Coordinates of C-alpha atoms in Angstrom, one line a residue:
Chain U
M171 CA -49.4 -8.1 -13.6
L172 CA -49.0 -11.4 -11.6
N173 CA -50.2 -10.7 -7.8
V174 CA -48.1 -12.0 -5.1
G175 CA -49.7 -11.4 -1.5
K176 CA -49.2 -8.6 1.0
L177 CA -46.4 -8.9 3.5
E178 CA -47.0 -8.2 7.2
E179 CA -43.0 -7.7 7.9
G180 CA -39.9 -7.7 5.7
F181 CA -38.6 -6.1 2.5
V182 CA -39.8 -5.4 -1.1
L183 CA -36.7 -4.8 -3.3
D184 CA -37.8 -3.2 -6.3
H185 CA -36.4 -2.0 -9.6
I186 CA -33.9 -4.8 -9.8
K187 CA -32.3 -5.1 -13.3
A188 CA -34.4 -7.7 -15.0
G189 CA -32.7 -11.1 -14.5
S190 CA -30.3 -10.4 -11.6
S191 CA -32.9 -11.4 -8.8
L192 CA -31.2 -14.8 -8.6
E193 CA -28.1 -13.5 -8.1
L194 CA -29.5 -11.3 -5.3
Y195 CA -31.2 -14.3 -3.5
D196 CA -27.9 -15.9 -3.6
L197 CA -25.9 -12.6 -2.2
L198 CA -28.2 -12.2 0.6
Q199 CA -28.1 -16.0 1.5
L200 CA -31.9 -16.1 1.4
D201 CA -31.8 -19.9 1.1
K202 CA -30.4 -20.0 4.6
L203 CA -33.6 -18.1 5.9
D204 CA -36.7 -20.1 6.9
C205 CA -39.2 -17.5 5.5
T206 CA -41.3 -16.6 2.6
V207 CA -39.5 -15.2 -0.6
A208 CA -41.3 -14.6 -3.7
I209 CA -39.0 -13.9 -6.8
I210 CA -40.7 -11.8 -9.5
K211 CA -39.1 -11.8 -12.8
N212 CA -39.5 -9.5 -15.9
A213 CA -42.3 -7.7 -14.3
R214 CA -43.4 -4.7 -16.7
S215 CA -41.8 -1.4 -15.6
E216 CA -42.7 2.2 -16.9
K217 CA -39.1 3.2 -16.0
M218 CA -37.1 0.0 -17.0
E219 CA -39.6 -1.6 -19.3
K220 CA -38.7 -4.9 -17.3
K221 CA -37.5 -5.5 -13.9
D222 CA -37.4 -8.1 -11.1
I223 CA -38.8 -7.8 -7.6
L224 CA -37.9 -9.6 -4.5
K225 CA -40.4 -10.1 -1.4
V226 CA -38.9 -11.6 1.4
E227 CA -40.9 -11.8 4.5
C228 CA -38.6 -12.1 7.6
D229 CA -37.7 -9.8 10.5
I230 CA -36.5 -6.6 9.3
N231 CA -33.4 -6.7 11.3
T232 CA -32.4 -9.9 9.4
L233 CA -30.8 -9.1 6.5
D234 CA -27.6 -6.5 5.8
L235 CA -28.6 -4.9 2.6
D236 CA -25.8 -2.8 2.4
V237 CA -24.2 -5.5 0.1
L238 CA -27.0 -4.8 -2.4
A239 CA -25.4 -1.8 -3.7
L240 CA -22.4 -3.6 -4.9
I241 CA -24.6 -5.2 -7.6
D242 CA -27.0 -2.3 -8.2
H243 CA -27.3 0.8 -6.1
N244 CA -30.4 1.8 -8.2
I245 CA -32.6 -0.8 -6.2
T246 CA -35.3 0.4 -4.3
V247 CA -35.8 -1.2 -0.6
N248 CA -39.2 -0.8 0.9
V249 CA -39.4 -1.7 4.3
I250 CA -42.5 -3.4 5.4
K251 CA -43.9 -3.3 9.1
N252 CA -47.4 -4.2 10.1
G253 CA -48.3 -4.4 6.3
E254 CA -47.1 -0.8 5.6
I255 CA -44.2 0.7 4.0
V256 CA -42.5 2.3 7.0
E257 CA -39.2 3.2 5.1
K258 CA -37.6 3.5 1.7
K259 CA -34.1 3.1 2.1
E260 CA -31.2 4.6 0.1
L261 CA -28.4 1.9 -0.9
A262 CA -25.1 3.2 -0.4
L263 CA -21.8 1.5 -1.3
P264 CA -20.8 -0.2 2.0
K265 CA -17.6 1.2 3.4
Q266 CA -16.1 -2.4 4.1
I267 CA -17.1 -5.5 2.6
K268 CA -16.3 -9.0 4.7
N269 CA -16.1 -12.4 3.0
V270 CA -18.4 -11.2 0.0
I271 CA -15.8 -11.1 -2.6
R272 CA -12.1 -12.8 -2.5
C273 CA -8.8 -11.3 -3.0
H274 CA -7.5 -12.9 -6.2
N275 CA -3.8 -11.5 -5.9
P276 CA -1.4 -14.8 -5.7
R277 CA 1.1 -12.4 -3.7
C278 CA -1.6 -11.6 -1.2
I279 CA -1.2 -13.0 2.4
T280 CA -5.0 -14.2 2.2
S281 CA -3.5 -16.7 -0.5
I282 CA -1.7 -18.5 2.2
E283 CA -3.2 -17.9 5.5
Q284 CA -6.5 -19.8 4.9
E285 CA -8.3 -18.5 8.3
L286 CA -8.0 -14.8 7.3
P287 CA -11.0 -13.0 6.3
H288 CA -11.2 -11.5 2.9
I289 CA -11.9 -7.7 3.8
F290 CA -12.3 -5.0 1.1
F291 CA -12.5 -1.4 1.7
L292 CA -14.2 1.3 -0.4
A293 CA -11.2 3.3 -2.0
D294 CA -13.0 5.5 -4.6
A295 CA -16.9 5.7 -4.2
E296 CA -17.3 7.4 -7.5
R297 CA -15.4 4.8 -9.5
E298 CA -16.8 1.7 -7.4
V299 CA -13.2 0.9 -6.5
Y300 CA -12.8 -1.8 -3.7
R301 CA -9.4 -2.8 -2.5
C302 CA -8.0 -5.5 -0.4
K303 CA -7.2 -4.5 3.1
Y304 CA -4.1 -6.4 3.3
C305 CA -2.7 -6.1 -0.1
E306 CA -4.5 -3.1 -1.5
E307 CA -4.8 -4.6 -5.0
K308 CA -8.1 -3.4 -6.7
Y309 CA -10.9 -5.8 -6.9
N310 CA -12.0 -6.5 -10.8
W311 CA -15.3 -6.7 -10.8
T312 CA -15.4 -7.1 -14.8
A313 CA -13.2 -10.4 -14.6
R314 CA -14.9 -11.7 -11.2
P315 CA -18.2 -10.4 -11.0
L316 CA -20.0 -11.2 -7.5
Chain V
M173 CA 0.5 0.9 20.6
R174 CA 1.4 2.0 17.3
H175 CA 2.7 0.0 14.2
L176 CA 4.2 1.3 10.7
M177 CA 2.8 -0.2 7.9
S178 CA 2.7 2.5 5.4
P179 CA 4.8 5.7 5.0
L180 CA 1.4 7.5 5.0
D181 CA 0.7 6.1 8.6
F182 CA 2.3 9.3 10.1
S183 CA 1.0 12.7 9.4
T184 CA 3.5 15.3 8.1
E185 CA 3.8 16.8 11.7
E186 CA 4.8 13.3 13.0
L187 CA 7.3 13.0 10.4
D188 CA 8.8 16.4 11.4
L189 CA 9.2 15.0 14.7
L190 CA 10.7 11.8 13.6
F191 CA 13.1 13.4 11.4
G192 CA 14.2 16.0 14.2
L193 CA 14.7 12.9 16.3
A194 CA 16.6 11.3 13.7
E195 CA 18.6 14.8 13.1
D196 CA 19.5 14.5 16.9
I197 CA 20.6 11.2 16.9
R198 CA 23.0 11.8 14.1
K199 CA 24.5 14.9 15.7
N200 CA 24.6 13.3 19.4
P201 CA 24.8 9.7 19.1
A202 CA 26.2 9.0 22.7
K203 CA 23.0 10.4 24.2
Y204 CA 21.3 7.8 22.5
A205 CA 23.9 5.0 23.2
H206 CA 21.8 3.5 26.0
A207 CA 18.4 4.3 25.2
C208 CA 17.0 0.9 24.5
H209 CA 19.0 -0.8 27.3
G210 CA 17.0 -3.8 28.2
K211 CA 14.9 -4.1 24.9
I212 CA 14.8 -6.7 22.0
L213 CA 14.4 -6.2 18.4
A214 CA 12.9 -9.2 16.6
T215 CA 14.3 -9.1 12.8
C216 CA 11.6 -11.7 11.3
F217 CA 12.7 -11.7 7.5
Y218 CA 10.7 -14.4 5.6
E219 CA 12.9 -13.6 2.6
P220 CA 16.6 -12.4 2.6
S221 CA 17.4 -8.7 2.4
T222 CA 20.8 -8.3 3.8
R223 CA 20.9 -4.2 3.8
T224 CA 17.5 -3.6 5.5
R225 CA 17.9 -6.4 8.0
L226 CA 21.4 -5.0 9.0
S227 CA 20.1 -1.5 9.1
F228 CA 17.5 -2.4 11.5
E229 CA 19.9 -4.5 13.7
S230 CA 22.6 -1.7 13.4
A231 CA 19.9 0.9 14.6
M232 CA 19.0 -1.5 17.8
I233 CA 22.5 -2.2 18.5
R234 CA 23.4 1.6 18.4
L235 CA 20.8 2.5 20.7
G236 CA 22.0 -0.1 23.2
G237 CA 19.3 -2.9 22.6
Q238 CA 19.9 -6.4 21.7
I239 CA 18.6 -8.3 18.7
I240 CA 17.0 -12.0 17.8
G241 CA 15.6 -12.9 15.0
F242 CA 15.7 -15.1 11.4
A243 CA 17.2 -14.2 8.3
D244 CA 14.9 -16.3 5.7
A245 CA 11.9 -18.5 5.8
A246 CA 13.9 -21.6 5.7
S247 CA 15.2 -21.1 9.1
S248 CA 11.9 -20.2 10.7
S249 CA 8.7 -22.2 11.8
A250 CA 7.3 -21.1 8.5
S251 CA 8.9 -23.7 7.1
K252 CA 7.0 -26.2 9.4
G253 CA 3.8 -24.5 8.0
E254 CA 3.0 -22.0 10.9
S255 CA 1.3 -19.1 10.2
V256 CA 2.2 -15.4 10.3
S257 CA -0.6 -15.0 12.9
D258 CA 0.7 -17.6 15.3
T259 CA 4.3 -16.6 14.9
I260 CA 3.7 -13.1 16.1
R261 CA 2.1 -14.4 19.1
I262 CA 5.2 -16.0 20.1
I263 CA 7.4 -13.5 18.9
S264 CA 5.5 -11.0 21.2
C265 CA 6.6 -13.1 24.2
Y266 CA 10.3 -12.9 23.2
A267 CA 10.7 -9.3 22.1
D268 CA 9.6 -5.7 22.7
I269 CA 9.3 -4.6 19.0
C270 CA 9.2 -6.6 15.6
A271 CA 10.6 -5.6 12.0
M272 CA 9.2 -7.9 9.5
R273 CA 9.8 -8.7 5.8
H274 CA 7.6 -11.0 4.1
P275 CA 7.1 -12.0 0.4
K276 CA 3.4 -12.0 0.7
E277 CA 1.6 -8.7 0.7
G278 CA -0.2 -7.6 3.7
A279 CA 1.5 -10.3 5.8
P280 CA 3.0 -7.4 8.2
M281 CA -0.6 -6.0 8.7
V282 CA -1.8 -9.6 9.7
A283 CA 0.9 -9.6 12.2
A284 CA 0.3 -6.3 13.5
E285 CA -3.5 -7.3 14.1
K286 CA -2.4 -10.2 16.7
S287 CA 0.8 -8.7 17.8
L288 CA 1.4 -7.5 21.4
I289 CA 4.5 -5.6 20.4
P290 CA 4.7 -2.6 17.7
V291 CA 5.3 -4.1 14.3
I292 CA 7.5 -2.4 11.4
N293 CA 6.7 -3.6 8.0
A294 CA 10.5 -4.0 6.7
G295 CA 9.1 -4.9 3.3
D296 CA 6.1 -6.9 2.0
G297 CA 6.5 -8.1 -1.6
G298 CA 5.8 -5.5 -4.1
H299 CA 3.4 -3.5 -1.7
Q300 CA 5.3 -1.3 0.9
H301 CA 8.5 -0.8 2.4
P302 CA 7.9 2.3 4.6
T303 CA 11.4 2.3 6.2
Q304 CA 12.9 3.0 2.9
T305 CA 10.6 6.0 2.2
L306 CA 11.2 7.4 5.5
T307 CA 15.0 7.1 4.7
D308 CA 14.5 9.1 1.4
L309 CA 12.7 11.8 3.1
L310 CA 15.1 12.0 5.7
T311 CA 18.0 12.4 3.4
I312 CA 16.1 14.9 1.3
H313 CA 15.0 16.7 4.5
S314 CA 18.8 16.8 6.0
L315 CA 20.5 17.6 2.8
K316 CA 18.2 20.0 1.0
G317 CA 16.8 21.5 4.4
R318 CA 13.6 21.0 3.1
L319 CA 10.6 18.7 2.0
G320 CA 9.1 20.8 -0.7
G321 CA 9.9 23.5 -3.1
F322 CA 11.9 21.3 -5.6
T323 CA 11.7 19.4 -8.9
I324 CA 12.6 15.8 -8.5
G325 CA 13.3 13.5 -11.3
L326 CA 12.5 9.7 -10.9
C327 CA 14.3 7.5 -13.4
G328 CA 14.1 3.7 -14.2
D329 CA 11.7 1.2 -13.6
L330 CA 8.6 3.7 -12.5
K331 CA 6.2 0.8 -13.2
F332 CA 7.3 -2.0 -10.8
G333 CA 9.3 0.0 -8.0
R334 CA 7.6 0.0 -5.0
T335 CA 10.0 2.6 -3.2
V336 CA 9.2 5.2 -6.3
H337 CA 5.3 4.8 -5.7
S338 CA 5.7 5.4 -2.1
L339 CA 8.1 8.3 -2.3
I340 CA 5.5 9.8 -4.5
K341 CA 2.6 9.3 -2.4
A342 CA 4.5 10.7 0.7
L343 CA 5.9 13.9 -1.4
V344 CA 2.4 14.8 -2.7
R345 CA 1.9 15.9 1.0
Y346 CA 4.2 18.7 0.9
H347 CA 4.1 22.0 -1.2
D348 CA 5.5 23.2 -4.4
I349 CA 6.7 19.9 -5.9
K350 CA 7.3 19.2 -9.6
F351 CA 7.7 15.4 -10.5
V352 CA 9.7 14.4 -13.6
F353 CA 9.3 10.6 -14.5
I354 CA 12.1 9.4 -16.8
S355 CA 11.5 5.9 -18.0
P356 CA 11.0 3.8 -21.1
E357 CA 7.6 3.4 -22.2
E358 CA 7.2 -0.2 -21.0
L359 CA 8.1 1.0 -17.5
R360 CA 6.3 3.9 -17.1
V361 CA 4.6 4.8 -13.8
P362 CA 1.1 3.2 -13.4
D363 CA -2.3 5.5 -14.0
Y364 CA -3.3 5.6 -10.4
I365 CA -0.1 7.6 -9.6
T366 CA -0.8 10.0 -12.3
D367 CA -4.4 10.2 -11.3
L368 CA -3.4 11.0 -7.8
L369 CA -1.2 13.8 -9.1
K370 CA -4.0 15.3 -11.5
S371 CA -6.6 15.3 -8.8
R372 CA -4.1 17.5 -6.7
N373 CA -3.1 19.6 -9.6
I374 CA 0.7 18.6 -9.0
P375 CA 2.6 19.3 -12.0
Y376 CA 4.6 16.3 -13.5
E377 CA 6.2 15.6 -16.7
E378 CA 6.9 12.0 -18.4
V379 CA 10.2 11.9 -20.5
I380 CA 12.1 9.1 -22.4
R381 CA 15.7 10.6 -22.2
L382 CA 17.5 11.6 -19.2
E383 CA 19.7 14.1 -20.6
R384 CA 17.0 16.3 -21.5
V385 CA 15.6 17.1 -18.0
M386 CA 18.9 16.9 -16.3
P387 CA 19.2 20.8 -15.9
Q388 CA 16.0 21.5 -14.3
L389 CA 16.4 18.6 -11.6
D390 CA 16.9 19.4 -7.8
L391 CA 17.0 15.8 -7.1
L392 CA 17.4 12.8 -9.2
Y393 CA 16.0 9.4 -7.8
M394 CA 17.6 6.6 -9.5
T395 CA 16.2 2.9 -9.4
R396 CA 17.3 -0.4 -10.6
V397 CA 15.5 -2.2 -13.3
Q398 CA 14.9 -5.5 -11.7
K399 CA 15.3 -8.7 -13.6
E400 CA 12.6 -10.4 -11.7
R401 CA 9.8 -8.2 -13.1
F402 CA 10.5 -9.2 -16.4
F403 CA 8.6 -12.0 -18.2
N404 CA 11.7 -12.8 -20.3
E405 CA 15.4 -12.5 -20.3
E406 CA 15.4 -10.6 -23.8
D407 CA 13.3 -7.5 -22.5
Y408 CA 15.5 -7.2 -19.6
V409 CA 18.6 -7.1 -21.5
R410 CA 17.0 -4.7 -23.8
L411 CA 15.8 -2.3 -21.2
K412 CA 18.5 -2.4 -18.3
D413 CA 20.9 0.0 -19.8
F414 CA 18.6 2.6 -21.0
Y415 CA 19.2 4.8 -18.2
I416 CA 22.7 4.8 -16.9
L417 CA 23.9 8.1 -15.1
N418 CA 27.4 8.8 -15.9
A419 CA 29.8 11.9 -15.5
D420 CA 28.6 13.4 -18.8
K421 CA 24.8 13.4 -17.7
M422 CA 25.8 14.9 -14.3
A423 CA 27.8 17.6 -16.1
L424 CA 24.3 19.0 -17.3
A425 CA 23.0 18.9 -13.7
K426 CA 22.8 21.6 -11.2
K427 CA 25.7 22.3 -9.0
D428 CA 23.6 21.4 -5.9
M429 CA 21.5 18.6 -7.5
L430 CA 21.5 15.5 -5.4
V431 CA 21.5 11.9 -6.5
L432 CA 19.6 9.2 -4.6
H433 CA 19.0 5.5 -5.0
P434 CA 17.6 2.8 -2.6
L435 CA 20.3 0.4 -3.5
P436 CA 21.8 -2.0 -4.5
R437 CA 22.6 -0.6 -8.0
V438 CA 23.5 -2.8 -10.7
N439 CA 25.1 -0.6 -13.3
E440 CA 22.5 2.1 -13.5
I441 CA 24.9 4.6 -12.0
S442 CA 28.6 4.4 -13.1
V443 CA 31.2 4.1 -10.4
E444 CA 32.6 7.2 -11.7
V445 CA 29.6 9.0 -10.2
D446 CA 30.3 7.8 -6.7
E447 CA 33.1 10.5 -6.2
D448 CA 30.7 13.5 -7.4
P449 CA 29.8 15.3 -4.1
R450 CA 26.3 15.2 -5.4
A451 CA 26.2 11.5 -5.3
A452 CA 24.0 10.7 -1.9
Y453 CA 23.2 7.2 -2.1
F454 CA 25.8 6.0 0.5
R455 CA 24.7 8.9 2.9
Q456 CA 21.3 7.9 2.3
A457 CA 22.0 4.2 3.5
Q458 CA 23.5 6.2 6.9
Y459 CA 20.4 8.2 7.2
G460 CA 18.4 4.8 6.8
V461 CA 20.1 4.0 10.1
Y462 CA 19.3 7.1 11.9
V463 CA 15.6 6.9 10.8
R464 CA 15.0 3.6 11.9
M465 CA 16.7 4.5 15.3
A466 CA 14.4 7.3 15.6
L467 CA 11.5 5.1 14.7
I468 CA 12.5 2.2 17.2
L469 CA 12.3 5.1 20.1
T470 CA 9.3 6.6 18.8
L471 CA 7.1 3.2 18.6
L472 CA 8.7 1.9 21.9
E473 CA 7.9 5.8 23.5
L474 CA 11.3 6.0 24.8
E475 CA 13.4 9.0 25.6
P476 CA 17.2 9.0 25.7
A477 CA 18.6 7.7 28.7
C478 CA 20.0 9.7 31.3
E479 CA 24.0 9.7 31.7

């Protein structure tokens, strides 16, 4: 397997569905961070056959990883400090998400008041249903994925 | 400071208090005639709604308060492009409480977030119309003497009718209620409502013919089939006359069944039913004023003025 150097501090995001690492890169806004990022695509995996891995060298308080659960809550998050894994994070769907997805209900007040944040709350964790805070319209992930 | 955005903002215990206050206002109006002396209600109506606006204004005047406001967006600063957030900051300087109707869903919530005074959602698009639901609940509470232990039929446009959805969501918090949904296939109650009922093991039935279920109903909630909900005139014309309540159908009903309707009606209730003592829809409009009076007092945290 391709070898990428060890991290001193940061995150290793493992078991990412093969092919979706670049989507995560955008979602976590890693392009805005001045840090080392390794994107490994199609790595061999016993569990998944193929998987992606993201290694991010940064201060561990820099990233909000809850948003990852929106893409795939099966991603394993290893938190690295001093070169060692100090925590394996369980991803849970965030109770609320702000300015990640947009409400597309043309009848919603967010459609005319531009300065309003687009806030969604988790209405049904089992079915992964998010609703707009203002109009309560369900977000349609199939029609408009992240 | 509290606002009213959804009928579920109040617990059932809080609603009991609100309805108790509304009943007391109904029985002793003089006691409350000056309760809002010196207070101003702003009615900010970005779309016309004569009944709801007049009901709020009547409520405030009957409490001894005064009113300011606008009746459509064209006569407000919205026509100059002012945001709801800015408008409510200004209204907060002029009034003590605000009732807002807006065609955009969630607009009253945006107002409540920025407001220094209590905001009442007086209807936001197809989303919520909580004071209509409070009116419906008070009418049932007062005329039936209870909120629970009955079979309620909801008839007409159950797909788009927000009053129906809000009423169902409010009623599921009470015990021993059976729902009967009477509508054409095209206007059936949405899945999320039937999912809610299933998840709480609340019995319900969906039927197409009103006559068939009339004998079992304790309450019948009629709704208008709104022309603007249809994509074409042909569908509207085909469906609007499906469910007309007339004297023949009323003859099948229990002697103490009540007919409710959020109004305005078009032709879904024949005028011959108006004289039937079971027709409660005009009394319902009167209860709408009492419940809005009780709501204004509650949100302003006011007691009746001492004589």
